[in-house]
PDB file of C-alpha atoms in Angstrom:
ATOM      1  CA  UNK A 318      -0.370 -21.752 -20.446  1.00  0.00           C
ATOM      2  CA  UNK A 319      -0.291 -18.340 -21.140  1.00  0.00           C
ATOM      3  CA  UNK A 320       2.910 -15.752 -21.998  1.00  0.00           C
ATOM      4  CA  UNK A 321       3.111 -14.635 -18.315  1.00  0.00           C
ATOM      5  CA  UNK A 322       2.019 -17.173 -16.156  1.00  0.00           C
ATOM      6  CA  UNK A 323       5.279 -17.908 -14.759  1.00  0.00           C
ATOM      7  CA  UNK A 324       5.608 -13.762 -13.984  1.00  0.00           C
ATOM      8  CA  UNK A 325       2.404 -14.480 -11.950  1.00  0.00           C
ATOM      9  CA  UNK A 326       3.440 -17.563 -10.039  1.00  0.00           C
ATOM     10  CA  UNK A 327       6.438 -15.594  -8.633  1.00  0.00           C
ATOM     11  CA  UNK A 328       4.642 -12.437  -7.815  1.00  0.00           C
ATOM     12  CA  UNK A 329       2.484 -14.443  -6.294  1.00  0.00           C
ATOM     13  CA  UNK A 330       5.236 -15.744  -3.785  1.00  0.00           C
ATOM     14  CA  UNK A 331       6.152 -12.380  -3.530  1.00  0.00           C
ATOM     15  CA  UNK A 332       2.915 -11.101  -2.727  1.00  0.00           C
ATOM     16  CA  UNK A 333       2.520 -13.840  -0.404  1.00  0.00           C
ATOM     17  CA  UNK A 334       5.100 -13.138   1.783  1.00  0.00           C
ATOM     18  CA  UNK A 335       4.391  -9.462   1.846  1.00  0.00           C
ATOM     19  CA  UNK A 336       1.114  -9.726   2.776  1.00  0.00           C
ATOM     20  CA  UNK A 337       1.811 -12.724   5.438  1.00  0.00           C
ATOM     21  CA  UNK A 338       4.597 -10.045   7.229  1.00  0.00           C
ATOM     22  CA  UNK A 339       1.684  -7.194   7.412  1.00  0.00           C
ATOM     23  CA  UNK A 340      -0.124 -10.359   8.902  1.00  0.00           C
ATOM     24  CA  UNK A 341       2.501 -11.224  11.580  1.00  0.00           C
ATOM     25  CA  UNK A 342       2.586  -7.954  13.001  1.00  0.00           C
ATOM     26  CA  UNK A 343      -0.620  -7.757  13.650  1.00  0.00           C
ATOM     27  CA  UNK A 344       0.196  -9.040  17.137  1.00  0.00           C
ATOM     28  CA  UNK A 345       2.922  -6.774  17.816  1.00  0.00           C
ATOM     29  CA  UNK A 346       1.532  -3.117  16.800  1.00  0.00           C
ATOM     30  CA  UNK A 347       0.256  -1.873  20.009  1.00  0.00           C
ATOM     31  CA  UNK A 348       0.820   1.044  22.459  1.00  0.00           C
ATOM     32  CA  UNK A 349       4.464   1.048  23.635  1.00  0.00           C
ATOM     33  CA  UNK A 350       5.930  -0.495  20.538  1.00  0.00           C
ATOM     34  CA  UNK A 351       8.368   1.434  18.385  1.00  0.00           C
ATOM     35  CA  UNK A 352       8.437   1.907  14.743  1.00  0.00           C
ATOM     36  CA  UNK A 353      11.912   0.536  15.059  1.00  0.00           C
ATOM     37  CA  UNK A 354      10.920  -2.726  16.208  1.00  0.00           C
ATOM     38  CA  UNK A 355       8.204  -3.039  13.948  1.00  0.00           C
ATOM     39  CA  UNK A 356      11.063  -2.624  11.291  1.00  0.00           C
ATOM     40  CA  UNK A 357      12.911  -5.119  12.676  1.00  0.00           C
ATOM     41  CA  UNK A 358      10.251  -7.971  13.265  1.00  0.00           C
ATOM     42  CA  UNK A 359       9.360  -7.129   9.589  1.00  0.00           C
ATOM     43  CA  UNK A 360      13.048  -7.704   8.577  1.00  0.00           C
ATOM     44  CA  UNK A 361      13.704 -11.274  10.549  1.00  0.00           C
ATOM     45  CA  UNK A 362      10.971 -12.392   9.011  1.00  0.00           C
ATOM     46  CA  UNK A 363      11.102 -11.426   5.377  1.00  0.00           C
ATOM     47  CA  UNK A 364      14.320 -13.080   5.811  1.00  0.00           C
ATOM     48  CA  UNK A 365      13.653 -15.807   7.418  1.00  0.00           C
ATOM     49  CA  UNK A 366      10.712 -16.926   4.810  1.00  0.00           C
ATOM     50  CA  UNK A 367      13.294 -16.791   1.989  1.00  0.00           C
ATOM     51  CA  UNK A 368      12.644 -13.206   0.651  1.00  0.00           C
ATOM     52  CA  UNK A 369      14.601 -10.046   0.836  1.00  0.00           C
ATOM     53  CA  UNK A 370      12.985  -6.514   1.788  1.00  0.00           C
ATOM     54  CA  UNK A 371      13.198  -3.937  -0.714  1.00  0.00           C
ATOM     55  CA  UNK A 372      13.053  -0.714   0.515  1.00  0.00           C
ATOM     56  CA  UNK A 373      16.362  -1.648   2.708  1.00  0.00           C
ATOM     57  CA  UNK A 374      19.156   0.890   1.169  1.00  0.00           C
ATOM     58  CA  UNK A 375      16.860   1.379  -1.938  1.00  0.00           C
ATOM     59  CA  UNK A 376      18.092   5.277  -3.132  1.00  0.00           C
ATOM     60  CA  UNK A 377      19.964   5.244  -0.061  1.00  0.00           C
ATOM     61  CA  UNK A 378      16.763   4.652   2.377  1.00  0.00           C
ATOM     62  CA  UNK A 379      17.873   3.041   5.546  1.00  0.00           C
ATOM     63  CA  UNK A 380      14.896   1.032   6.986  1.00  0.00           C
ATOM     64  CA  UNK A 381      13.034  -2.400   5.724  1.00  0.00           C
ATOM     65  CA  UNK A 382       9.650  -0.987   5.505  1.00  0.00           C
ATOM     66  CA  UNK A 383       7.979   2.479   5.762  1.00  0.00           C
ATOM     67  CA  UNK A 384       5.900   3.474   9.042  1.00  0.00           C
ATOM     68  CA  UNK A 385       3.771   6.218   8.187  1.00  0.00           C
ATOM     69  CA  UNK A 386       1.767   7.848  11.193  1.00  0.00           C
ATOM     70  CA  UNK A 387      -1.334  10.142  11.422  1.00  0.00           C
ATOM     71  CA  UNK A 388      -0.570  12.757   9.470  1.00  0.00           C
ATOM     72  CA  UNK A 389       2.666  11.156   7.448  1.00  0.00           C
ATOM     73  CA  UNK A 390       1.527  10.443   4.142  1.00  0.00           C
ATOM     74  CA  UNK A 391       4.089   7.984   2.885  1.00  0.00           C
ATOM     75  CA  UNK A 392       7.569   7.063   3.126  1.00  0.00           C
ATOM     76  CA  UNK A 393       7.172   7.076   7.084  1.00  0.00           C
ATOM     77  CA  UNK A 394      10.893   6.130   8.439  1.00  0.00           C
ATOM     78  CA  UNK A 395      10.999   3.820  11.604  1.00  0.00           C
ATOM     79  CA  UNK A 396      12.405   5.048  14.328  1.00  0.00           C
ATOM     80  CA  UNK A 397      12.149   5.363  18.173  1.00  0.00           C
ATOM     81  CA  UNK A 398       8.998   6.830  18.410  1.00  0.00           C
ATOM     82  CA  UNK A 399       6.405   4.555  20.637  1.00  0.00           C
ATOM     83  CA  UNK A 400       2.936   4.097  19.629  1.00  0.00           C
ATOM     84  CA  UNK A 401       0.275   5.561  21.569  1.00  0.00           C
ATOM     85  CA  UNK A 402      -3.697   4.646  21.806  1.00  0.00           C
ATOM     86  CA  UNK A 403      -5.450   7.060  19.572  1.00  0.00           C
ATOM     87  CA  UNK A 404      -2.631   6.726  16.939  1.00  0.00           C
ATOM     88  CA  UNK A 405      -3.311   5.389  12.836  1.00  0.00           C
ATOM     89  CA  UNK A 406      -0.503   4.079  11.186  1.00  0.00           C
ATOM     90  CA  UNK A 407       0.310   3.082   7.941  1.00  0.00           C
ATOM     91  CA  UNK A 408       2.397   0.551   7.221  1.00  0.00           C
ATOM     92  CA  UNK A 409       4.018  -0.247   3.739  1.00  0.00           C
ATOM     93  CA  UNK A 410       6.421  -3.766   3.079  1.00  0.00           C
ATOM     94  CA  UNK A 411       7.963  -4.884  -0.107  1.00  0.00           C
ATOM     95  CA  UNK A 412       9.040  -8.168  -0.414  1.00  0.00           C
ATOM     96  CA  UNK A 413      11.646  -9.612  -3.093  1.00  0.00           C
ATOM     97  CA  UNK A 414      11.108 -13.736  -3.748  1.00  0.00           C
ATOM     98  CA  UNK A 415      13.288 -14.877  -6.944  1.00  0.00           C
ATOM     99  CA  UNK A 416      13.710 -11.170  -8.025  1.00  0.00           C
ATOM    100  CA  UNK A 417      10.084 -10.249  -8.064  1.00  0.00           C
ATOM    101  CA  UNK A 418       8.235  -7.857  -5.796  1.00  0.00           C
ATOM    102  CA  UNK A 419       5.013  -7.814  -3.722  1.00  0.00           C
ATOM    103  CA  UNK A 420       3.939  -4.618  -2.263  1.00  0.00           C
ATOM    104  CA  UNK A 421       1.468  -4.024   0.164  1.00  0.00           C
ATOM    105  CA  UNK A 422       0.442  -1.645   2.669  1.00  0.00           C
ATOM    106  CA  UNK A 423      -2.148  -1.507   5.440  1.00  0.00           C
ATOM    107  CA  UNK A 424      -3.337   1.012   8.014  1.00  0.00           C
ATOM    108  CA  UNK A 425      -3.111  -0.114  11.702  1.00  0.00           C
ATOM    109  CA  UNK A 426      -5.311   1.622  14.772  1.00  0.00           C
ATOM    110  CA  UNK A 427      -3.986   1.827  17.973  1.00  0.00           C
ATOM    111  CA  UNK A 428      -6.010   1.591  20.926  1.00  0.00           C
ATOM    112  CA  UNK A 429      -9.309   3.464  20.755  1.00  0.00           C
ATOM    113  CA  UNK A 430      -8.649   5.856  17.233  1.00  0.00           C
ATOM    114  CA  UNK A 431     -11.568   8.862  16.431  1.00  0.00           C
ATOM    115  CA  UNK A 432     -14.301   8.786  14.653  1.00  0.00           C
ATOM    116  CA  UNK A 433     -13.162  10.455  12.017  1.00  0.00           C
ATOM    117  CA  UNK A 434      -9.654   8.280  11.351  1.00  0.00           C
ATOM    118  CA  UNK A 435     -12.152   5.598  11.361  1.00  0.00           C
ATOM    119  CA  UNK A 436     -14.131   6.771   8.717  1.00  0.00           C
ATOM    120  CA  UNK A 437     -11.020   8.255   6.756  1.00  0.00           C
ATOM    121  CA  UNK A 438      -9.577   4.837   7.087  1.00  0.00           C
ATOM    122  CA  UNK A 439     -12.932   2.310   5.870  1.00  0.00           C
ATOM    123  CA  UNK A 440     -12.902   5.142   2.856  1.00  0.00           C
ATOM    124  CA  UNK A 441      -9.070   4.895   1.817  1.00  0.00           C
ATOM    125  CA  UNK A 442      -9.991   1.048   2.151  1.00  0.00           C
ATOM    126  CA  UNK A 443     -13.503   1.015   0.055  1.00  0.00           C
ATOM    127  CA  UNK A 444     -12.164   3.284  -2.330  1.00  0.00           C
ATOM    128  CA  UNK A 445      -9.452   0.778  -3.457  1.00  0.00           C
ATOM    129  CA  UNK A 446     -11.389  -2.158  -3.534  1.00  0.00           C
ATOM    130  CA  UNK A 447     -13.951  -0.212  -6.088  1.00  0.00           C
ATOM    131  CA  UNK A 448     -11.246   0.501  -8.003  1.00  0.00           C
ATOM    132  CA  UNK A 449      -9.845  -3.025  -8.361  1.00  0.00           C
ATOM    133  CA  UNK A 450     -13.361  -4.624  -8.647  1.00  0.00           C
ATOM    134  CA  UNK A 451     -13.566  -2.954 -11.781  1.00  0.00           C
ATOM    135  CA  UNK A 452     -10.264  -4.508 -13.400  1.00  0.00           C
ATOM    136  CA  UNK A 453     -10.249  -6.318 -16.055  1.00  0.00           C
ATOM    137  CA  UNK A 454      -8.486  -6.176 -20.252  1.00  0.00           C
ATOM    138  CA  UNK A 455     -10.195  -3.494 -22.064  1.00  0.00           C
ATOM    139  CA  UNK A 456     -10.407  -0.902 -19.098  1.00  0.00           C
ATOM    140  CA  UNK A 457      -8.402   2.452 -18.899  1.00  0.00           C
ATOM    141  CA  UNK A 458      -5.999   3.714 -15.715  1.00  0.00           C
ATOM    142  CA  UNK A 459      -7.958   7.029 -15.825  1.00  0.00           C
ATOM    143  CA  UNK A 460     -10.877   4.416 -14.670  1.00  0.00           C
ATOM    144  CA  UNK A 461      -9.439   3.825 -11.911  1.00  0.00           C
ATOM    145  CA  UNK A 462      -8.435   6.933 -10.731  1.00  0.00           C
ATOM    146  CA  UNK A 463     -11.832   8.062 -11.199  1.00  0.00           C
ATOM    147  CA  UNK A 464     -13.751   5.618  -8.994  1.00  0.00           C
ATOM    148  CA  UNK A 465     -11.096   6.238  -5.969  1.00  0.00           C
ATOM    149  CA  UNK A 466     -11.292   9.903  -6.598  1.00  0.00           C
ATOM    150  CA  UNK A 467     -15.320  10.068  -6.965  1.00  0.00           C
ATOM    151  CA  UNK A 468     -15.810   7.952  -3.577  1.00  0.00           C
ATOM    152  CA  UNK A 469     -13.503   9.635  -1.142  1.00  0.00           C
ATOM    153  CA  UNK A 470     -14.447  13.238  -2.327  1.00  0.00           C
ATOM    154  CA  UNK A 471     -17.668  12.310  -1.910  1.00  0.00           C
ATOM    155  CA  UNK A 472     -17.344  11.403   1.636  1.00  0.00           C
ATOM    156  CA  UNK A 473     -15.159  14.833   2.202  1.00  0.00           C
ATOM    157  CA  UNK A 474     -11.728  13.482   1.901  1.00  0.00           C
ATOM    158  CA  UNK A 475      -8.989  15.043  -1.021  1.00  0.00           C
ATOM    159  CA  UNK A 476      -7.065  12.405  -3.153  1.00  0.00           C
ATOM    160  CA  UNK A 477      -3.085  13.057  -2.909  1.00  0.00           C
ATOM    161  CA  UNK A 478      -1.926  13.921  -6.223  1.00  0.00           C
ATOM    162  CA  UNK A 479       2.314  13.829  -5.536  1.00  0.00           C
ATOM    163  CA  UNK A 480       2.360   9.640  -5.106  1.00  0.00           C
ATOM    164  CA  UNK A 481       0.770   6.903  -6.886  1.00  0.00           C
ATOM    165  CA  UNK A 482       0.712   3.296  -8.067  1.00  0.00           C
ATOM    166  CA  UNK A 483       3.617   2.123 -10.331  1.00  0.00           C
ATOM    167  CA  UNK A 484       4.281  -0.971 -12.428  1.00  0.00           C
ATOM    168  CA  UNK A 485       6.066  -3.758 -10.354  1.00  0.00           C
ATOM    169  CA  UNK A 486       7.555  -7.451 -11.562  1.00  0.00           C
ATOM    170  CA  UNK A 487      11.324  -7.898 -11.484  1.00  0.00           C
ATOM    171  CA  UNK A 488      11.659  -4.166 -11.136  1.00  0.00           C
ATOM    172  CA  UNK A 489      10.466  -2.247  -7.488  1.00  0.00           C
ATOM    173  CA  UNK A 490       8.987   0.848  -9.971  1.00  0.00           C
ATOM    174  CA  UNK A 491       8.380   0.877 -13.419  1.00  0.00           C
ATOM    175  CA  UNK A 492       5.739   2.018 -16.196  1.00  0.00           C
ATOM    176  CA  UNK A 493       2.648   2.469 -15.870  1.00  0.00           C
ATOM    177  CA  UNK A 494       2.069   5.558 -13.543  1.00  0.00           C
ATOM    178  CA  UNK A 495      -1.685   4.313 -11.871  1.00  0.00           C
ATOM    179  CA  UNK A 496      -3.226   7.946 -10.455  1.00  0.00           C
ATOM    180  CA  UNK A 497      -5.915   7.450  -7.944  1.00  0.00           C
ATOM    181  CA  UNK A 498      -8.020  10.573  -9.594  1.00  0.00           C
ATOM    182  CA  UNK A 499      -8.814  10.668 -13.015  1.00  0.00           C
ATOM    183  CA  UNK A 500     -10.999  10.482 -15.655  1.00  0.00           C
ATOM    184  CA  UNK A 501     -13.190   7.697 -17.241  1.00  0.00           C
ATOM    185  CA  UNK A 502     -11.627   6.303 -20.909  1.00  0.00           C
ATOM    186  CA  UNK A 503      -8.487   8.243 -20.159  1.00  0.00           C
ATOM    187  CA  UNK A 504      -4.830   6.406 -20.348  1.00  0.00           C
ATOM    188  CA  UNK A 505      -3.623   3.520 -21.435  1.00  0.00           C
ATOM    189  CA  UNK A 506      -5.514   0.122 -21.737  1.00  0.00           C
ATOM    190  CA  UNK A 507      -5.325  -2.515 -19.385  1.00  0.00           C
ATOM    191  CA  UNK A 508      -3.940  -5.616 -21.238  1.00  0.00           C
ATOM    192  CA  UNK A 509      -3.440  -9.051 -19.592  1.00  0.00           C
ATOM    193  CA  UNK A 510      -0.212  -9.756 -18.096  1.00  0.00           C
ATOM    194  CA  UNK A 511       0.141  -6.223 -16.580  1.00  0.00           C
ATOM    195  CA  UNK A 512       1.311  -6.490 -12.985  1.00  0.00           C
ATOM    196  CA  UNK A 513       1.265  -2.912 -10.603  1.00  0.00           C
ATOM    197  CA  UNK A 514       0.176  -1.277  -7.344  1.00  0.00           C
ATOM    198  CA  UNK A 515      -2.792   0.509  -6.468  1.00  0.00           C
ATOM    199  CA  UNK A 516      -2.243   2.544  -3.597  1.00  0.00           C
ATOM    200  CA  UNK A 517      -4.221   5.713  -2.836  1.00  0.00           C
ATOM    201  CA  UNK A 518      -3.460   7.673  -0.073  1.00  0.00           C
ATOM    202  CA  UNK A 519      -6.086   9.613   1.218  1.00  0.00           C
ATOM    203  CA  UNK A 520      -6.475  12.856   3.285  1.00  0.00           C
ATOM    204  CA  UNK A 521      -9.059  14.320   5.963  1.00  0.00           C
ATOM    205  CA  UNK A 522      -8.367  17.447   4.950  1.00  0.00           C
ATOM    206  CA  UNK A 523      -6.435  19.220   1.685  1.00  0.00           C
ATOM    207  CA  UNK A 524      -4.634  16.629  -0.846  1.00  0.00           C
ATOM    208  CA  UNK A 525      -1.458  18.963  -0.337  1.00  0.00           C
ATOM    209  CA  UNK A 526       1.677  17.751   0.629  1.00  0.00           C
ATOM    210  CA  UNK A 527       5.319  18.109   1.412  1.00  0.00           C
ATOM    211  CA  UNK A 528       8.387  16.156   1.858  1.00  0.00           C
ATOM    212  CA  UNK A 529      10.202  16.680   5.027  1.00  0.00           C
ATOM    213  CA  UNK A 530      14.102  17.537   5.077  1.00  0.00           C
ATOM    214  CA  UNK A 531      14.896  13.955   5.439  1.00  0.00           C
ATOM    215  CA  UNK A 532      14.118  13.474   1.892  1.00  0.00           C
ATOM    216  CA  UNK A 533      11.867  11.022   2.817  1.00  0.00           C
ATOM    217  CA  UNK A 534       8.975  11.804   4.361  1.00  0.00           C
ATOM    218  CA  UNK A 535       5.739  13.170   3.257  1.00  0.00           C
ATOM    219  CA  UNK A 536       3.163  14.800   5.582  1.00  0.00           C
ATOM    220  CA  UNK A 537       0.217  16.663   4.614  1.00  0.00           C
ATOM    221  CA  UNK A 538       0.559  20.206   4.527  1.00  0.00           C
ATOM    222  CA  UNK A 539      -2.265  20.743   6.910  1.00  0.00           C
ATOM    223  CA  UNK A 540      -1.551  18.230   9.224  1.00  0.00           C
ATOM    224  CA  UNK A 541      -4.700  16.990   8.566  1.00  0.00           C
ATOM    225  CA  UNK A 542      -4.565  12.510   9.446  1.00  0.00           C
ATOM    226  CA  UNK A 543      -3.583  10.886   6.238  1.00  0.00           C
ATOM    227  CA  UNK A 544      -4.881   6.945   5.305  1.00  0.00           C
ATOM    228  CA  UNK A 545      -3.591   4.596   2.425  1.00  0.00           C
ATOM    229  CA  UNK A 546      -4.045   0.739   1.330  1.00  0.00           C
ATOM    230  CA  UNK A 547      -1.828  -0.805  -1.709  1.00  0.00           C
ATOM    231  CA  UNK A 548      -2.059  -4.434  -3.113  1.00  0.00           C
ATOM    232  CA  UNK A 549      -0.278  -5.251  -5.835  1.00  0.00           C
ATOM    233  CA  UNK A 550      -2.047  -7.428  -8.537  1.00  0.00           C
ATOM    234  CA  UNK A 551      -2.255  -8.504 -12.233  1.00  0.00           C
ATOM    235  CA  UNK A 552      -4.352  -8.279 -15.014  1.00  0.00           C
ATOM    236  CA  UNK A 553      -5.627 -11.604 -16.451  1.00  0.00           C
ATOM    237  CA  UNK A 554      -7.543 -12.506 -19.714  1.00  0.00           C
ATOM    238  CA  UNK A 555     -10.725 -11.653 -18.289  1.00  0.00           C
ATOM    239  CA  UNK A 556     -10.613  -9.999 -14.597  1.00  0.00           C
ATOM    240  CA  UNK A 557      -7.771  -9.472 -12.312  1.00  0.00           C
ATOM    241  CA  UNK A 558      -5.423 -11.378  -8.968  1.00  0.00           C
ATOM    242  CA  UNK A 559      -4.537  -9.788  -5.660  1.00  0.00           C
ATOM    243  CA  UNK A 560      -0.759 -11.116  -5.271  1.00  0.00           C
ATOM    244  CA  UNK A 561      -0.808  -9.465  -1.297  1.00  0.00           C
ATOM    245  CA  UNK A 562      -4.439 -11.108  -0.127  1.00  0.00           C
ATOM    246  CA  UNK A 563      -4.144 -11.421   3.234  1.00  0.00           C
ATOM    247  CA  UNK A 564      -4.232 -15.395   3.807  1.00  0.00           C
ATOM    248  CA  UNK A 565      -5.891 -14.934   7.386  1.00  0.00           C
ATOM    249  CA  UNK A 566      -8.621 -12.616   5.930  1.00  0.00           C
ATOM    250  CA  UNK A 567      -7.364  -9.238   7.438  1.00  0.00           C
ATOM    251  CA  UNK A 568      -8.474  -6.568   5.406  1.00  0.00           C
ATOM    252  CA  UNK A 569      -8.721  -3.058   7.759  1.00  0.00           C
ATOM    253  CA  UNK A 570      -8.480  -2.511  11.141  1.00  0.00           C
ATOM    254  CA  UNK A 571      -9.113  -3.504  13.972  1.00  0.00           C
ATOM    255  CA  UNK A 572      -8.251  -7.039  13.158  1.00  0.00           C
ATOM    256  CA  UNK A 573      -9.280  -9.446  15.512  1.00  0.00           C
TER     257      UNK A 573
END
C-alpha cells in the first residue's frame, strides 16, 4: 500500500463518473439539441450517480459543464443555441465524488463535419495520447508539452498557449501548470502520486485567442475551428492511470 493509494481510489470514482456522463450523452448530442439541455442531462445525472458537478457557480460560472463549439476554445457556456450537422463541439465535465475531481473533455461531431475538423480533431486526440504514453516518475512537464506541440505543428495546427492542464485531487485547480508546448528536460519532475489534467486545445489556424465579454468564453482570434481532449490521470511508481477512461471504449468521434 502505497502513500496515495487511497487519493487514487477516489479520483478514480471521480473520474469514473465523469467520463461515464461524456458517455451518456453520446445519445443525445445531435442536430436540434441545445447546449442547454446537454447541460442539464449532464447535471441529473452527475447527481443522480452520487457526485456533484463542479463548474456549477465555480467563480460565479452559471452552468454544470462547458460546451465549446467550432471556433470556442474553452469555457463554452450552454445555452439555447441548437446544434446543427456540420458542427464540432467540445464538451468539458467535472465531476466531484467524496471531494475529489475527475475532469474530462471530449469533442463531439455533428452530422457530416469537414475534412479538415476531422483531421484537426484525430490530431488534438493523437497528440494527447503521445503525450500521456510517455508518463511515467523521472519524466519532465516540458516533455510533455513538447510531444503535443511537435505533432500538431507538424500536421499545420498552432498549440494555444493562454489555457492548460492543472493539478487536480481535492482541489478543482492547483500546482502544477502542465503546458501542451514545451521543451524536452524542462520543468519539474514527475514523481508518483501526482494527479492532473492534460488538456490541449488545438487550433486550425493561429494559437491566438481572446476571451469574450462574458468573461467566460474563449474563441480563437481568427475564427479559425478550435479542438481539445483532457483526461485526468496519476502518476504511479512506474507508468501512469487514466481516472476518465471511457468504460464503453469511446475515445473520438463519431462513436458508434
Amino acid at each position: 500500500m502505497n502513500s496515495y493509494s487511497e487519493k487514487f481510489e477516489k479520483m478514480r470514482s471521480a473520474g469514473k463518473l465523469a467520463s461515464q456522463t461524456l458517455d451518456m450523452l453520446v445519445d443525445y448530442v445531435k442536430p436540434g439539441i441545445s447546449t442547454d439541455k446537454i447541460d442539464q442531462l449532464s447535471y441529473e445525472y452527475i447527481n443522480d450517480n452520487g457526485g456533484y458537478s463542479a463548474p456549477l457557480y465555480y467563480r460565479g460560472f452559471k452552468k454544470s459543464l462547458c460546451t465549446s463549439l467550432n471556433h470556442v476554445v474553452c469555457h463554452g457556456i450552454p445555452s439555447d443555441r441548437i446544434l446543427n450537422d456540420g458542427d464540432a463541439l467540445n464538451i468539458d465535465v467535472t465531476a466531484i465524488v467524496n471531494d475529489h475531481y475527475g475532469d474530462t473533455s471530449r469533442m463531439f461531431t455533428i452530422g457530416d463535419v469537414s475534412i479538415k475538423a476531422k483531421n484537426l480533431i484525430d490530431s488534438t486526440y493523437e497528440a494527447m495520447m503521445k503525450a500521456i504514453k510517455i508518463l511515467k516518475p523521472g519524466i519532465k512537464l516540458g516533455d510533455i508539452g513538447f510531444e503535443i506541440q511537435s505533432y500538431v505543428e507538424n500536421k499545420g495546427f498552432s498549440v494555444v498557449r493562454d489555457f492548460c492542464g492543472h493539478g487536480i485531487s481535492n482541489t478543482f485547480h492547483e500546482p502544477p501548470n502542465v503546458l501542451h508546448y514545451g521543451k524536452k528536460n524542462t520543468g519539474i519532475e514527475l514523481k508518483p502520486g501526482m494527479t492532473f489534467t492534460i488538456e490541449p486545445m488545438i487550433n486550425a489556424g493561429k494559437f491566438d485567442v481572446k476571451v469574450l465579454n462574458d468573461g467566460w468564453t474563449a474563441v480563437t482570434k481568427d475564427k479559425s475551428l478550435s479542438a481539445q481532449f483532457e483526461h485526468t490521470l496519476g502518476i504511479t511508481e512506474d507508468s501512469y492511470e487514466i481516472f476518465t477512461e471511457s468504460v464503453k471504449e469511446y475515445r473520438k468521434p463519431p462513436y458508434n
